[in-house]
Amino acid sequence: MNAAAKTAIVLGAGMVGVSAAIHLQKRGWRVTLVDRKEPGSETSFGNAGVISRGSILPVAYPGLLWDIPKILAGRSRSVRVDPKALFGMLGWAPAFLRTATKTENRRIAGVLNALLALCLEEHEALMKEAGATAHLTKAGWLKLYRTEEGFAGSAFEREVMDELGVAYRVLDAAEIAALEPNLQPIYARGVHILGTASVDDPAAVCRAYAALFENRGGDFIRGEVSRLEDDGGTARVALNDGAILEADAAVVAMGPWSAEILKSVGVAIPLFHERGYHRHYRPAGNAVLTRPVNDAEGGFVLAPMAAGIRLTCGVEIAPEAAGPSTKLIDGVTPFAQQAFPLADCLDETPWLGRRPSLPDGLPAIGRAPGRNRIWTCFGHQHVGFTLGPVSGRLLAEMMSGDETVIDPQPYNPARFG
Ligand SMILES: Cc1cc2nc3c(=O)[nH]c(=O)nc-3n(C[C@H](O)[C@H](O)[C@H](O)COP(=O)(O)OP(=O)(O)OC[C@H]3O[C@@H](n4cnc5c(N)ncnc54)[C@H](O)[C@@H]3O)c2cc1C
């Protein structure tokens, strides 16, 4: 079949969907991108903007089981579990907790690393084509430790980075001050992850990629997807205004909402949401932050953005229907204020985003199990902004029957089938 004649509908215009749409377009597909909002309006809007080469470990770290009582008692700075979410967690938490061993962490890191190794070059290629390079800073990012114990406690991460060839430099207090003179001198140790970059406005980057897609002849439709169909020969996408779109293939890239829509074609994937929040601050005086910093013990990230210093927090597990809670972000705010001179808060209410996560910490990239015309590209948890372009490329290569840049098998969504 002539690939140039093929048509695809990509559902979801976050970083992952927009990137997949561009890569399909590059391979001769006629692509329609659908989203109920403007591109880059959900999770891809409010993240910390780190193109994070070094985020190789899954969230379920070895030793997590011992921390569960502290988390459930509300004494963790990085994780909050709403008690009302506990019943719903039964669908994914056992498989998630099984990855909390060194052996499983190493296996997952190896698989994720294959994608992460390409993240920056794939972003840079799209940024050049989209005229978005002005948003990029290539200064790495800093993981900071207030105590020697905290630093020593993270040795496993450095061991795995060494094994996988992730470049970093260990810093003492003076070296941290040399890199970021406006941080308060409260850190004993730092790890400067090299090969990592950051952007000053993730939504603007996503929208620049979407504009590139449209300028190259791609169609963007604003609409709410309500149902999928796959009769083996055609993919059909129903919108809730009654419209039915048809194509040779449909790609589910709806981030946190992907699993819900897949139910309409009988596909069950145990996706869950790791909520996270952000708020912006004006830096006090002339204080400057050059790159994102992660205070491992404080449980927050501070990232310099066009809109101000963006404070993001860790993970909240809450029922879908639960409204936003400020507990987690309020809890880390005093620690962030100790770290950097933050002046006025620029947001009345914090932004809430949902990291789309799968129990094994790996994305679902490939053909939907048992479906001929439906493909998936979601579940990028804490690194979806980072991985959008490389995942989109891998998916487009698979759909086009081309040689793939890496082995796609470990990301196959059929592992949940
Ligand atoms: C606080 C926080 C900090 C983070 N920091 C980083 C970071 O520094 N680096 C990093 O790489 N990642 C980070 N992440 C994770 C990253 O933001 C996500 O993994 C990524 O944005 C997911 O992109 P996506 O395209 O899969 O989903 P989304 O960006 O959520 O896109 C999904 C799209 O689907 C659309 N949609 C949903 N349902 C429907 C429907 N029924 N009909 C039509 N459209 C629909 C939505 O409108 C949305 O536009 C962070 C996340 C959070 C919450």
CSV table of C-alpha atoms and ligand atoms in Angstrom, one decimal:
chain,number,residue,atom,x,y,z
A,1,MET,CA,0.0,0.0,0.0
A,2,ASN,CA,1.2,3.5,-0.7
A,3,ALA,CA,2.1,5.2,2.6
A,4,ALA,CA,1.3,8.6,1.1
A,5,ALA,CA,-2.3,7.7,0.8
A,6,LYS,CA,-2.8,6.7,4.4
A,7,THR,CA,-4.9,8.8,6.8
A,8,ALA,CA,-4.6,9.0,10.6
A,9,ILE,CA,-6.6,10.8,13.3
A,10,VAL,CA,-4.5,11.6,16.4
A,11,LEU,CA,-6.5,12.1,19.5
A,12,GLY,CA,-5.0,14.6,22.0
A,13,ALA,CA,-2.9,17.6,21.3
A,14,GLY,CA,-0.6,17.5,24.2
A,15,MET,CA,3.2,17.2,23.7
A,16,VAL,CA,2.8,13.4,22.9
A,17,GLY,CA,-0.1,13.7,20.4
A,18,VAL,CA,1.3,16.8,18.6
A,19,SER,CA,4.7,15.1,18.2
A,20,ALA,CA,3.1,11.9,16.9
A,21,ALA,CA,1.1,13.9,14.4
A,22,ILE,CA,4.2,15.6,13.1
A,23,HIS,CA,6.1,12.4,12.8
A,24,LEU,CA,3.3,10.7,10.9
A,25,GLN,CA,3.1,13.7,8.6
A,26,LYS,CA,6.8,13.4,7.9
A,27,ARG,CA,6.2,9.9,6.8
A,28,GLY,CA,3.5,10.9,4.3
A,29,TRP,CA,0.4,10.4,6.3
A,30,ARG,CA,-2.5,12.8,6.0
A,31,VAL,CA,-3.2,13.6,9.6
A,32,THR,CA,-6.1,15.1,11.6
A,33,LEU,CA,-5.3,16.1,15.1
A,34,VAL,CA,-8.3,16.4,17.5
A,35,ASP,CA,-8.5,18.0,20.9
A,36,ARG,CA,-11.3,19.5,23.0
A,37,LYS,CA,-9.0,22.3,24.0
A,38,GLU,CA,-6.2,24.3,22.3
A,39,PRO,CA,-3.0,22.3,21.9
A,40,GLY,CA,-0.8,22.2,25.0
A,41,SER,CA,-3.6,23.1,27.5
A,42,GLU,CA,-3.5,20.2,29.9
A,43,THR,CA,-0.6,18.3,31.4
A,44,SER,CA,1.7,19.6,28.7
A,45,PHE,CA,0.9,23.1,29.9
A,46,GLY,CA,2.0,23.2,33.5
A,47,ASN,CA,4.9,20.9,33.9
A,48,ALA,CA,8.4,21.9,35.1
A,49,GLY,CA,9.7,22.0,31.5
A,50,VAL,CA,12.6,19.7,32.0
A,51,ILE,CA,13.8,17.7,29.1
A,52,SER,CA,15.1,15.2,31.5
A,53,ARG,CA,17.8,12.9,30.2
A,54,GLY,CA,18.5,11.6,33.8
A,55,SER,CA,14.9,10.6,34.9
A,56,ILE,CA,15.6,6.9,34.4
A,57,LEU,CA,14.2,5.4,37.6
A,58,PRO,CA,10.5,4.6,38.0
A,59,VAL,CA,8.5,6.3,40.7
A,60,ALA,CA,8.2,3.1,42.8
A,61,TYR,CA,11.7,3.3,44.3
A,62,PRO,CA,13.3,0.4,46.3
A,63,GLY,CA,12.3,0.9,49.9
A,64,LEU,CA,8.9,2.5,49.0
A,65,LEU,CA,7.1,-0.2,50.9
A,66,TRP,CA,8.7,1.0,54.2
A,67,ASP,CA,7.6,4.5,53.5
A,68,ILE,CA,3.9,3.6,53.0
A,69,PRO,CA,2.9,4.2,56.7
A,70,LYS,CA,4.5,7.7,56.6
A,71,ILE,CA,2.7,8.5,53.3
A,72,LEU,CA,-0.7,7.2,54.5
A,73,ALA,CA,-0.3,9.2,57.7
A,74,GLY,CA,0.2,12.4,55.6
A,75,ARG,CA,3.8,12.8,56.7
A,76,SER,CA,5.5,12.7,53.3
A,77,ARG,CA,6.4,15.9,51.6
A,78,SER,CA,6.5,14.3,48.2
A,79,VAL,CA,3.5,12.1,48.1
A,80,ARG,CA,-0.1,12.6,49.3
A,81,VAL,CA,-2.7,9.9,49.1
A,82,ASP,CA,-6.3,10.9,49.6
A,83,PRO,CA,-7.9,8.1,51.7
A,84,LYS,CA,-10.9,8.2,49.4
A,85,ALA,CA,-8.6,7.0,46.6
A,86,LEU,CA,-7.5,3.8,48.3
A,87,PHE,CA,-10.2,1.5,46.9
A,88,GLY,CA,-9.6,2.7,43.3
A,89,MET,CA,-5.9,2.1,43.7
A,90,LEU,CA,-6.5,-1.7,44.0
A,91,GLY,CA,-6.6,-1.8,40.2
A,92,TRP,CA,-3.0,-0.7,39.7
A,93,ALA,CA,-1.1,-0.4,43.1
A,94,PRO,CA,-0.1,-4.1,43.5
A,95,ALA,CA,1.6,-4.1,40.1
A,96,PHE,CA,3.1,-0.7,40.8
A,97,LEU,CA,4.5,-1.8,44.1
A,98,ARG,CA,6.0,-4.9,42.6
A,99,THR,CA,8.4,-2.6,40.7
A,100,ALA,CA,9.8,-1.2,43.9
A,101,THR,CA,12.9,-3.4,43.9
A,102,LYS,CA,16.4,-2.8,42.7
A,103,THR,CA,16.1,-5.5,40.1
A,104,GLU,CA,12.9,-4.2,38.6
A,105,ASN,CA,14.1,-0.5,38.8
A,106,ARG,CA,17.2,-1.5,36.9
A,107,ARG,CA,15.1,-3.3,34.2
A,108,ILE,CA,12.7,-0.4,33.8
A,109,ALA,CA,15.5,2.1,33.8
A,110,GLY,CA,17.2,0.2,30.9
A,111,VAL,CA,14.0,0.3,28.9
A,112,LEU,CA,13.2,3.9,29.6
A,113,ASN,CA,16.8,4.9,28.9
A,114,ALA,CA,16.6,3.8,25.3
A,115,LEU,CA,13.9,6.5,24.8
A,116,LEU,CA,15.5,9.1,27.1
A,117,ALA,CA,18.9,8.8,25.3
A,118,LEU,CA,17.2,10.4,22.3
A,119,CYS,CA,15.0,12.9,24.0
A,120,LEU,CA,17.1,16.1,23.6
A,121,GLU,CA,18.1,15.6,20.0
A,122,GLU,CA,14.5,14.8,19.0
A,123,HIS,CA,13.2,17.9,20.7
A,124,GLU,CA,16.0,20.1,19.2
A,125,ALA,CA,15.2,18.9,15.7
A,126,LEU,CA,11.5,19.8,16.2
A,127,MET,CA,12.4,23.1,17.9
A,128,LYS,CA,14.5,24.1,14.9
A,129,GLU,CA,11.7,23.2,12.5
A,130,ALA,CA,9.1,25.0,14.6
A,131,GLY,CA,11.3,28.1,15.3
A,132,ALA,CA,11.0,27.4,19.0
A,133,THR,CA,14.7,27.2,20.0
A,134,ALA,CA,14.5,30.5,21.9
A,135,HIS,CA,12.6,28.6,24.6
A,136,LEU,CA,15.4,26.1,25.3
A,137,THR,CA,18.3,26.4,27.8
A,138,LYS,CA,20.9,23.7,27.8
A,139,ALA,CA,22.3,24.0,31.3
A,140,GLY,CA,21.3,20.6,32.8
A,141,TRP,CA,19.4,20.4,36.0
A,142,LEU,CA,20.3,20.2,39.6
A,143,LYS,CA,19.2,17.6,42.2
A,144,LEU,CA,20.0,19.1,45.6
A,145,TYR,CA,20.5,17.4,49.0
A,146,ARG,CA,20.3,19.3,52.3
A,147,THR,CA,22.1,16.5,54.2
A,148,GLU,CA,24.9,14.0,53.5
A,149,GLU,CA,22.4,11.3,54.6
A,150,GLY,CA,19.9,12.4,51.9
A,151,PHE,CA,22.7,12.4,49.3
A,152,ALA,CA,23.9,8.9,50.5
A,153,GLY,CA,20.3,7.7,50.3
A,154,SER,CA,20.2,8.4,46.6
A,155,ALA,CA,23.3,6.4,45.7
A,156,PHE,CA,21.3,3.8,43.9
A,157,GLU,CA,20.2,6.4,41.3
A,158,ARG,CA,23.8,7.3,40.6
A,159,GLU,CA,24.8,3.7,40.4
A,160,VAL,CA,22.1,3.1,37.7
A,161,MET,CA,23.1,6.4,35.9
A,162,ASP,CA,26.7,5.1,35.8
A,163,GLU,CA,25.5,1.7,34.4
A,164,LEU,CA,23.5,3.4,31.7
A,165,GLY,CA,26.0,6.1,30.8
A,166,VAL,CA,24.0,9.1,32.0
A,167,ALA,CA,26.5,12.0,32.5
A,168,TYR,CA,26.4,13.9,35.8
A,169,ARG,CA,28.7,15.7,38.2
A,170,VAL,CA,28.6,15.6,42.0
A,171,LEU,CA,28.9,19.0,43.5
A,172,ASP,CA,29.8,20.3,47.0
A,173,ALA,CA,28.3,23.4,48.5
A,174,ALA,CA,30.8,25.8,46.9
A,175,GLU,CA,30.2,24.2,43.5
A,176,ILE,CA,26.4,24.6,43.9
A,177,ALA,CA,26.9,28.3,44.8
A,178,ALA,CA,29.1,28.8,41.7
A,179,LEU,CA,26.4,27.4,39.4
A,180,GLU,CA,23.4,29.1,41.2
A,181,PRO,CA,24.6,31.9,43.3
A,182,ASN,CA,21.1,33.0,44.3
A,183,LEU,CA,20.2,29.7,46.0
A,184,GLN,CA,20.5,29.9,49.8
A,185,PRO,CA,23.5,28.0,51.1
A,186,ILE,CA,21.4,25.2,52.6
A,187,TYR,CA,22.6,22.4,50.4
A,188,ALA,CA,25.4,20.0,51.3
A,189,ARG,CA,25.5,18.2,48.0
A,190,GLY,CA,24.2,18.5,44.5
A,191,VAL,CA,24.1,16.3,41.4
A,192,HIS,CA,24.3,18.3,38.1
A,193,ILE,CA,22.7,16.1,35.5
A,194,LEU,CA,24.3,16.9,32.2
A,195,GLY,CA,22.7,16.3,28.8
A,196,THR,CA,19.5,17.7,30.2
A,197,ALA,CA,17.8,20.9,29.1
A,198,SER,CA,14.8,22.9,30.0
A,199,VAL,CA,12.2,25.3,28.4
A,200,ASP,CA,10.8,28.5,29.8
A,201,ASP,CA,7.2,27.8,28.6
A,202,PRO,CA,6.2,24.2,27.9
A,203,ALA,CA,2.8,25.2,26.5
A,204,ALA,CA,4.4,27.6,24.0
A,205,VAL,CA,6.7,24.9,22.8
A,206,CYS,CA,3.8,22.5,22.4
A,207,ARG,CA,1.8,25.2,20.5
A,208,ALA,CA,4.8,25.9,18.2
A,209,TYR,CA,5.0,22.2,17.3
A,210,ALA,CA,1.2,22.3,16.7
A,211,ALA,CA,1.6,25.3,14.4
A,212,LEU,CA,4.4,23.5,12.5
A,213,PHE,CA,2.0,20.6,12.0
A,214,GLU,CA,-0.8,22.9,10.7
A,215,ASN,CA,1.6,24.9,8.5
A,216,ARG,CA,2.6,21.7,6.8
A,217,GLY,CA,-1.0,21.0,5.9
A,218,GLY,CA,-2.2,19.1,9.0
A,219,ASP,CA,-5.8,19.6,10.1
A,220,PHE,CA,-6.6,20.5,13.7
A,221,ILE,CA,-10.2,20.0,14.9
A,222,ARG,CA,-11.5,21.3,18.2
A,223,GLY,CA,-13.9,18.6,19.5
A,224,GLU,CA,-14.6,16.2,22.4
A,225,VAL,CA,-14.0,12.6,21.5
A,226,SER,CA,-16.7,10.4,22.9
A,227,ARG,CA,-16.2,7.0,21.3
A,228,LEU,CA,-13.9,4.9,19.1
A,229,GLU,CA,-14.7,2.1,16.6
A,230,ASP,CA,-12.5,-0.2,14.7
A,231,ASP,CA,-14.1,-2.6,12.2
A,232,GLY,CA,-10.7,-4.0,11.2
A,233,GLY,CA,-10.5,-1.9,8.0
A,234,THR,CA,-11.3,1.6,9.2
A,235,ALA,CA,-10.9,3.5,12.5
A,236,ARG,CA,-13.9,5.7,13.4
A,237,VAL,CA,-13.8,8.5,16.0
A,238,ALA,CA,-17.1,9.9,17.3
A,239,LEU,CA,-17.2,13.4,18.6
A,240,ASN,CA,-19.9,14.5,21.0
A,241,ASP,CA,-21.3,17.0,18.5
A,242,GLY,CA,-22.4,14.0,16.4
A,243,ALA,CA,-19.5,14.2,13.8
A,244,ILE,CA,-17.9,10.9,12.9
A,245,LEU,CA,-14.3,11.0,11.6
A,246,GLU,CA,-12.9,8.1,9.6
A,247,ALA,CA,-9.3,7.1,8.8
A,248,ASP,CA,-7.0,4.2,8.2
A,249,ALA,CA,-5.7,4.5,11.8
A,250,ALA,CA,-6.5,6.4,15.0
A,251,VAL,CA,-3.9,7.2,17.7
A,252,VAL,CA,-4.9,7.5,21.3
A,253,ALA,CA,-2.6,10.2,22.8
A,254,MET,CA,-5.0,11.7,25.3
A,255,GLY,CA,-2.6,11.6,28.2
A,256,PRO,CA,-4.4,10.9,31.4
A,257,TRP,CA,-7.8,10.4,29.6
A,258,SER,CA,-6.5,7.7,27.2
A,259,ALA,CA,-7.7,4.6,29.1
A,260,GLU,CA,-11.2,5.9,29.4
A,261,ILE,CA,-11.7,6.2,25.6
A,262,LEU,CA,-10.1,2.9,24.9
A,263,LYS,CA,-12.9,1.2,27.0
A,264,SER,CA,-15.2,2.0,24.0
A,265,VAL,CA,-13.3,-0.6,21.9
A,266,GLY,CA,-13.0,-3.1,24.8
A,267,VAL,CA,-9.4,-2.3,25.6
A,268,ALA,CA,-8.5,-2.1,29.3
A,269,ILE,CA,-5.2,-0.5,30.3
A,270,PRO,CA,-4.5,0.2,34.0
A,271,LEU,CA,-3.7,3.9,33.6
A,272,PHE,CA,-3.7,6.1,36.7
A,273,HIS,CA,-3.2,9.7,37.5
A,274,GLU,CA,-0.4,11.2,39.6
A,275,ARG,CA,-1.6,14.7,40.2
A,276,GLY,CA,0.8,17.5,40.6
A,277,TYR,CA,0.4,21.3,41.1
A,278,HIS,CA,2.3,24.4,40.3
A,279,ARG,CA,2.4,28.1,41.3
A,280,HIS,CA,4.5,30.9,40.0
A,281,TYR,CA,6.5,33.4,42.1
A,282,ARG,CA,8.2,36.7,41.3
A,283,PRO,CA,11.9,36.4,42.3
A,284,ALA,CA,12.8,38.8,45.1
A,285,GLY,CA,15.1,41.7,44.0
A,286,ASN,CA,17.3,40.7,41.2
A,287,ALA,CA,17.6,37.0,42.1
A,288,VAL,CA,18.0,34.7,39.1
A,289,LEU,CA,17.7,31.0,38.7
A,290,THR,CA,19.5,29.7,35.6
A,291,ARG,CA,18.1,26.1,35.5
A,292,PRO,CA,15.5,23.9,37.2
A,293,VAL,CA,16.5,22.6,40.6
A,294,ASN,CA,15.0,19.7,42.4
A,295,ASP,CA,15.2,19.7,46.2
A,296,ALA,CA,15.1,16.0,46.9
A,297,GLU,CA,14.4,16.3,50.6
A,298,GLY,CA,12.2,19.4,50.3
A,299,GLY,CA,10.0,17.6,47.8
A,300,PHE,CA,9.7,20.3,45.1
A,301,VAL,CA,11.1,21.6,41.8
A,302,LEU,CA,11.8,25.3,41.1
A,303,ALA,CA,12.0,26.1,37.4
A,304,PRO,CA,12.7,29.4,35.8
A,305,MET,CA,9.8,30.2,33.4
A,306,ALA,CA,8.8,33.1,31.3
A,307,ALA,CA,5.8,33.5,33.7
A,308,GLY,CA,8.0,33.6,36.8
A,309,ILE,CA,9.7,31.0,39.0
A,310,ARG,CA,7.5,27.9,38.8
A,311,LEU,CA,7.2,25.8,42.0
A,312,THR,CA,6.0,22.3,41.3
A,313,CYS,CA,5.3,19.6,43.9
A,314,GLY,CA,5.4,15.8,44.0
A,315,VAL,CA,2.5,13.3,43.6
A,316,GLU,CA,-1.0,13.4,44.8
A,317,ILE,CA,-3.3,10.3,44.4
A,318,ALA,CA,-6.9,11.4,44.6
A,319,PRO,CA,-10.2,10.1,43.1
A,320,GLU,CA,-11.0,11.5,39.7
A,321,ALA,CA,-14.0,13.4,41.0
A,322,ALA,CA,-12.1,15.1,43.9
A,323,GLY,CA,-11.5,18.8,43.5
A,324,PRO,CA,-8.0,20.3,43.8
A,325,SER,CA,-6.3,20.2,47.2
A,326,THR,CA,-3.6,22.7,48.1
A,327,LYS,CA,-2.2,20.4,50.9
A,328,LEU,CA,0.8,19.1,48.9
A,329,ILE,CA,1.9,22.4,47.3
A,330,ASP,CA,1.3,24.4,50.5
A,331,GLY,CA,3.4,21.8,52.4
A,332,VAL,CA,6.5,22.3,50.2
A,333,THR,CA,6.2,26.1,49.9
A,334,PRO,CA,8.1,27.0,53.1
A,335,PHE,CA,10.9,24.7,52.0
A,336,ALA,CA,11.0,26.4,48.6
A,337,GLN,CA,11.1,29.8,50.3
A,338,GLN,CA,14.1,28.6,52.3
A,339,ALA,CA,15.9,27.6,49.1
A,340,PHE,CA,15.4,30.7,46.9
A,341,PRO,CA,14.3,34.3,47.5
A,342,LEU,CA,10.7,34.1,46.3
A,343,ALA,CA,8.6,37.3,46.5
A,344,ASP,CA,4.9,37.6,45.6
A,345,CYS,CA,2.9,34.5,44.5
A,346,LEU,CA,1.5,35.3,41.0
A,347,ASP,CA,-1.3,32.7,40.9
A,348,GLU,CA,-4.5,33.0,42.9
A,349,THR,CA,-5.1,29.2,42.8
A,350,PRO,CA,-2.5,26.5,41.9
A,351,TRP,CA,-2.6,24.8,38.5
A,352,LEU,CA,-3.5,21.1,38.7
A,353,GLY,CA,-2.1,18.6,36.3
A,354,ARG,CA,-2.4,14.8,36.0
A,355,ARG,CA,0.7,12.7,35.1
A,356,PRO,CA,-0.5,9.8,33.0
A,357,SER,CA,1.1,6.7,34.6
A,358,LEU,CA,1.2,3.0,34.1
A,359,PRO,CA,2.1,0.5,36.9
A,360,ASP,CA,5.4,-0.5,35.3
A,361,GLY,CA,6.5,3.1,34.8
A,362,LEU,CA,6.7,2.7,31.1
A,363,PRO,CA,4.6,4.2,28.3
A,364,ALA,CA,2.2,2.3,26.1
A,365,ILE,CA,3.4,2.8,22.5
A,366,GLY,CA,2.1,0.5,19.8
A,367,ARG,CA,-1.0,-1.2,18.4
A,368,ALA,CA,-3.9,-1.4,20.9
A,369,PRO,CA,-4.2,-5.0,22.0
A,370,GLY,CA,-6.6,-6.9,19.7
A,371,ARG,CA,-7.2,-3.8,17.5
A,372,ASN,CA,-6.1,-3.5,14.0
A,373,ARG,CA,-6.6,0.2,13.4
A,374,ILE,CA,-6.1,1.7,16.8
A,375,TRP,CA,-2.7,2.7,18.2
A,376,THR,CA,-1.6,4.1,21.6
A,377,CYS,CA,1.0,6.6,22.7
A,378,PHE,CA,0.4,7.5,26.3
A,379,GLY,CA,1.5,6.7,29.9
A,380,HIS,CA,4.6,8.9,29.9
A,381,GLN,CA,4.2,9.6,33.7
A,382,HIS,CA,6.8,12.2,34.9
A,383,VAL,CA,8.6,12.5,31.6
A,384,GLY,CA,6.0,13.1,28.9
A,385,PHE,CA,7.2,16.5,28.0
A,386,THR,CA,10.7,15.0,27.6
A,387,LEU,CA,9.6,12.0,25.6
A,388,GLY,CA,6.8,13.3,23.3
A,389,PRO,CA,9.0,13.8,20.3
A,390,VAL,CA,10.9,10.5,20.5
A,391,SER,CA,7.8,8.5,21.4
A,392,GLY,CA,5.9,10.2,18.5
A,393,ARG,CA,8.8,9.2,16.2
A,394,LEU,CA,8.8,5.6,17.4
A,395,LEU,CA,5.1,5.3,17.0
A,396,ALA,CA,5.1,6.8,13.5
A,397,GLU,CA,7.8,4.4,12.4
A,398,MET,CA,5.9,1.4,13.6
A,399,MET,CA,2.7,2.6,12.0
A,400,SER,CA,4.5,3.2,8.7
A,401,GLY,CA,6.2,-0.2,8.8
A,402,ASP,CA,9.6,1.5,8.8
A,403,GLU,CA,12.7,0.4,10.7
A,404,THR,CA,12.4,1.7,14.2
A,405,VAL,CA,14.9,3.9,16.0
A,406,ILE,CA,14.9,1.6,19.0
A,407,ASP,CA,13.2,-1.8,19.8
A,408,PRO,CA,9.5,-0.9,20.4
A,409,GLN,CA,8.6,-4.3,22.1
A,410,PRO,CA,9.1,-3.2,25.8
A,411,TYR,CA,6.5,-0.4,25.3
A,412,ASN,CA,3.9,-2.7,23.6
A,413,PRO,CA,0.5,-2.0,25.2
A,414,ALA,CA,-0.3,-5.7,24.8
A,415,ARG,CA,1.7,-6.3,28.0
A,416,PHE,CA,-1.5,-5.4,29.8
A,417,GLY,CA,-3.7,-7.6,27.6
B,1,LIG,C1,3.6,19.1,38.2
B,1,LIG,C2,4.1,18.4,37.0
B,1,LIG,C3,5.4,18.6,36.6
B,1,LIG,C4,5.9,17.9,35.5
B,1,LIG,N1,7.2,18.1,35.0
B,1,LIG,C5,7.7,17.5,33.9
B,1,LIG,C6,9.0,17.8,33.4
B,1,LIG,O1,9.7,18.7,33.9
B,1,LIG,N2,9.4,17.2,32.3
B,1,LIG,C7,8.6,16.2,31.7
B,1,LIG,O2,9.1,15.6,30.7
B,1,LIG,N3,7.4,15.9,32.1
B,1,LIG,C8,6.9,16.5,33.2
B,1,LIG,N4,5.6,16.3,33.7
B,1,LIG,C9,4.9,15.2,33.0
B,1,LIG,C10,4.3,15.7,31.7
B,1,LIG,O3,3.7,17.0,31.8
B,1,LIG,C11,3.3,14.7,31.1
B,1,LIG,O4,3.8,13.4,31.1
B,1,LIG,C12,3.0,15.1,29.7
B,1,LIG,O5,2.6,16.5,29.6
B,1,LIG,C13,1.9,14.2,29.1
B,1,LIG,O6,1.6,14.7,27.8
B,1,LIG,P1,0.4,14.1,27.0
B,1,LIG,O7,0.5,14.7,25.6
B,1,LIG,O8,0.5,12.6,27.1
B,1,LIG,O9,-0.9,14.5,27.8
B,1,LIG,P2,-1.6,15.9,27.9
B,1,LIG,O10,-0.7,17.1,27.7
B,1,LIG,O11,-2.5,15.9,29.1
B,1,LIG,O12,-2.5,15.9,26.6
B,1,LIG,C14,-3.7,15.1,26.5
B,1,LIG,C15,-4.7,15.9,25.6
B,1,LIG,O13,-5.9,15.1,25.4
B,1,LIG,C16,-7.0,16.0,25.3
B,1,LIG,N5,-8.2,15.2,25.6
B,1,LIG,C17,-8.4,14.5,26.7
B,1,LIG,N6,-9.7,13.9,26.6
B,1,LIG,C18,-10.2,14.3,25.4
B,1,LIG,C19,-11.4,14.1,24.8
B,1,LIG,N7,-12.4,13.3,25.3
B,1,LIG,N8,-11.6,14.7,23.5
B,1,LIG,C20,-10.7,15.5,23.0
B,1,LIG,N9,-9.5,15.7,23.6
B,1,LIG,C21,-9.2,15.2,24.8
B,1,LIG,C22,-6.7,17.0,26.4
B,1,LIG,O14,-7.4,18.2,26.2
B,1,LIG,C23,-5.1,17.2,26.2
B,1,LIG,O15,-4.8,18.3,25.4
B,1,LIG,C24,5.1,16.9,34.8
B,1,LIG,C25,3.8,16.8,35.2
B,1,LIG,C26,3.3,17.5,36.3
B,1,LIG,C27,1.8,17.3,36.6
